Amino acid sequence: DNWQLWFTDYLEHLNQENTSDEERITLMNSVNPKYVLRNYMAQLAIESAEKGDYSLINELYLLLQKPYEEQSEHEKWFAKRPDWALEKVGCSMLSCSS
């Protein structure tokens, strides 16, 4: 029931706005980044760097310079955390001191 009420209120709010769906999408995308550094991404970059390979650090650095923009060459980073990262140290369950 709470969800139904929320959706009803939201639709009412949208109907009162003078904004098209396209304008609303553009506005939301301008303040909500598409790409966000995730723990598993950082851990992969750290592990590669420890082996002397800094290419992943460079890739993530370039990606995160434009987090709001479409970057088809980096689309692999726009995904949910992979299943393997759920159990991998440094990728999921971190302590407050992490």
PDB file of C-alpha atoms in Angstrom:
ATOM      1  CA  ASP A   1       0.000   0.000   0.000  1.00  0.00           C
ATOM      2  CA  ASN A   2       2.827   2.399   0.811  1.00  0.00           C
ATOM      3  CA  TRP A   3       4.391   1.874  -2.610  1.00  0.00           C
ATOM      4  CA  GLN A   4       1.086   2.418  -4.338  1.00  0.00           C
ATOM      5  CA  LEU A   5       0.599   5.677  -2.451  1.00  0.00           C
ATOM      6  CA  TRP A   6       4.121   6.802  -3.305  1.00  0.00           C
ATOM      7  CA  PHE A   7       3.632   6.046  -7.015  1.00  0.00           C
ATOM      8  CA  THR A   8       0.291   7.836  -7.020  1.00  0.00           C
ATOM      9  CA  ASP A   9       1.848  10.908  -5.374  1.00  0.00           C
ATOM     10  CA  TYR A  10       4.799  10.809  -7.763  1.00  0.00           C
ATOM     11  CA  LEU A  11       2.584  10.611 -10.838  1.00  0.00           C
ATOM     12  CA  GLU A  12       0.551  13.531  -9.521  1.00  0.00           C
ATOM     13  CA  HIS A  13       3.749  15.502  -9.037  1.00  0.00           C
ATOM     14  CA  LEU A  14       4.905  14.683 -12.584  1.00  0.00           C
ATOM     15  CA  ASN A  15       1.572  15.789 -14.021  1.00  0.00           C
ATOM     16  CA  GLN A  16       1.918  19.177 -12.294  1.00  0.00           C
ATOM     17  CA  GLU A  17       5.382  19.795 -13.749  1.00  0.00           C
ATOM     18  CA  ASN A  18       5.961  21.530 -17.042  1.00  0.00           C
ATOM     19  CA  THR A  19       8.862  19.233 -17.892  1.00  0.00           C
ATOM     20  CA  SER A  20       8.908  16.644 -20.646  1.00  0.00           C
ATOM     21  CA  ASP A  21      10.139  13.115 -19.998  1.00  0.00           C
ATOM     22  CA  GLU A  22      13.229  13.854 -22.111  1.00  0.00           C
ATOM     23  CA  GLU A  23      14.019  17.002 -20.104  1.00  0.00           C
ATOM     24  CA  ARG A  24      13.500  15.118 -16.841  1.00  0.00           C
ATOM     25  CA  ILE A  25      15.853  12.346 -17.967  1.00  0.00           C
ATOM     26  CA  THR A  26      18.501  14.869 -18.998  1.00  0.00           C
ATOM     27  CA  LEU A  27      18.212  16.649 -15.666  1.00  0.00           C
ATOM     28  CA  MET A  28      18.427  13.410 -13.658  1.00  0.00           C
ATOM     29  CA  ASN A  29      21.426  12.232 -15.672  1.00  0.00           C
ATOM     30  CA  SER A  30      23.188  15.542 -15.044  1.00  0.00           C
ATOM     31  CA  VAL A  31      23.197  15.006 -11.271  1.00  0.00           C
ATOM     32  CA  ASN A  32      23.385  11.191 -11.032  1.00  0.00           C
ATOM     33  CA  PRO A  33      26.692   9.800 -12.292  1.00  0.00           C
ATOM     34  CA  LYS A  34      26.604   6.765 -14.545  1.00  0.00           C
ATOM     35  CA  TYR A  35      30.027   5.583 -13.422  1.00  0.00           C
ATOM     36  CA  VAL A  36      30.952   5.263  -9.749  1.00  0.00           C
ATOM     37  CA  LEU A  37      34.118   3.732  -8.331  1.00  0.00           C
ATOM     38  CA  ARG A  38      33.159   0.474  -6.629  1.00  0.00           C
ATOM     39  CA  ASN A  39      35.253  -1.484  -4.142  1.00  0.00           C
ATOM     40  CA  TYR A  40      35.784  -4.373  -6.547  1.00  0.00           C
ATOM     41  CA  MET A  41      37.042  -1.980  -9.231  1.00  0.00           C
ATOM     42  CA  ALA A  42      39.524  -0.388  -6.854  1.00  0.00           C
ATOM     43  CA  GLN A  43      40.665  -3.789  -5.612  1.00  0.00           C
ATOM     44  CA  LEU A  44      41.331  -4.993  -9.150  1.00  0.00           C
ATOM     45  CA  ALA A  45      43.367  -1.848  -9.842  1.00  0.00           C
ATOM     46  CA  ILE A  46      45.325  -2.263  -6.594  1.00  0.00           C
ATOM     47  CA  GLU A  47      46.136  -5.902  -7.330  1.00  0.00           C
ATOM     48  CA  SER A  48      47.290  -5.039 -10.856  1.00  0.00           C
ATOM     49  CA  ALA A  49      49.415  -2.152  -9.594  1.00  0.00           C
ATOM     50  CA  GLU A  50      51.051  -4.402  -7.007  1.00  0.00           C
ATOM     51  CA  LYS A  51      52.230  -6.504  -9.972  1.00  0.00           C
ATOM     52  CA  GLY A  52      53.590  -3.417 -11.730  1.00  0.00           C
ATOM     53  CA  ASP A  53      50.653  -2.986 -14.138  1.00  0.00           C
ATOM     54  CA  TYR A  54      49.133   0.476 -13.755  1.00  0.00           C
ATOM     55  CA  SER A  55      46.896   0.310 -16.832  1.00  0.00           C
ATOM     56  CA  LEU A  56      43.732  -0.325 -14.814  1.00  0.00           C
ATOM     57  CA  ILE A  57      44.456   2.619 -12.537  1.00  0.00           C
ATOM     58  CA  ASN A  58      44.840   4.777 -15.632  1.00  0.00           C
ATOM     59  CA  GLU A  59      41.636   3.401 -17.156  1.00  0.00           C
ATOM     60  CA  LEU A  60      39.602   4.091 -14.010  1.00  0.00           C
ATOM     61  CA  TYR A  61      41.187   7.534 -13.695  1.00  0.00           C
ATOM     62  CA  LEU A  62      40.049   8.441 -17.214  1.00  0.00           C
ATOM     63  CA  LEU A  63      36.608   6.905 -16.639  1.00  0.00           C
ATOM     64  CA  LEU A  64      35.984   8.852 -13.449  1.00  0.00           C
ATOM     65  CA  GLN A  65      36.983  12.181 -14.963  1.00  0.00           C
ATOM     66  CA  LYS A  66      33.639  12.125 -16.819  1.00  0.00           C
ATOM     67  CA  PRO A  67      31.291  10.078 -14.613  1.00  0.00           C
ATOM     68  CA  TYR A  68      28.113  11.646 -16.037  1.00  0.00           C
ATOM     69  CA  GLU A  69      28.934  11.047 -19.696  1.00  0.00           C
ATOM     70  CA  GLU A  70      28.279   8.047 -21.903  1.00  0.00           C
ATOM     71  CA  GLN A  71      31.558   6.243 -22.480  1.00  0.00           C
ATOM     72  CA  SER A  72      30.965   3.241 -24.695  1.00  0.00           C
ATOM     73  CA  GLU A  73      34.590   2.146 -24.408  1.00  0.00           C
ATOM     74  CA  HIS A  74      34.093   1.785 -20.626  1.00  0.00           C
ATOM     75  CA  GLU A  75      30.633   0.238 -20.633  1.00  0.00           C
ATOM     76  CA  LYS A  76      31.962  -2.826 -18.760  1.00  0.00           C
ATOM     77  CA  TRP A  77      32.206  -0.654 -15.641  1.00  0.00           C
ATOM     78  CA  PHE A  78      28.500   0.164 -15.785  1.00  0.00           C
ATOM     79  CA  ALA A  79      27.339  -3.059 -14.219  1.00  0.00           C
ATOM     80  CA  LYS A  80      26.430  -4.590 -10.904  1.00  0.00           C
ATOM     81  CA  ARG A  81      29.214  -6.021  -8.807  1.00  0.00           C
ATOM     82  CA  PRO A  82      30.264  -9.376 -10.265  1.00  0.00           C
ATOM     83  CA  ASP A  83      29.387 -12.468  -8.232  1.00  0.00           C
ATOM     84  CA  TRP A  84      33.048 -13.309  -7.640  1.00  0.00           C
ATOM     85  CA  ALA A  85      33.503 -10.015  -5.771  1.00  0.00           C
ATOM     86  CA  LEU A  86      30.950 -10.973  -3.147  1.00  0.00           C
ATOM     87  CA  GLU A  87      33.434 -13.257  -1.383  1.00  0.00           C
ATOM     88  CA  LYS A  88      36.708 -11.572  -2.354  1.00  0.00           C
ATOM     89  CA  VAL A  89      38.545  -9.679   0.374  1.00  0.00           C
ATOM     90  CA  GLY A  90      38.508  -5.943  -0.283  1.00  0.00           C
ATOM     91  CA  CYS A  91      35.554  -6.117  -2.644  1.00  0.00           C
ATOM     92  CA  SER A  92      32.524  -6.531  -0.450  1.00  0.00           C
ATOM     93  CA  MET A  93      32.322  -6.733   3.313  1.00  0.00           C
ATOM     94  CA  LEU A  94      34.647  -4.045   4.626  1.00  0.00           C
ATOM     95  CA  SER A  95      35.163  -2.912   8.176  1.00  0.00           C
ATOM     96  CA  CYS A  96      34.746   0.697   9.253  1.00  0.00           C
ATOM     97  CA  SER A  97      38.527   1.073   9.218  1.00  0.00           C
ATOM     98  CA  SER A  98      38.734   0.041   5.571  1.00  0.00           C
TER      99      SER A  98
END
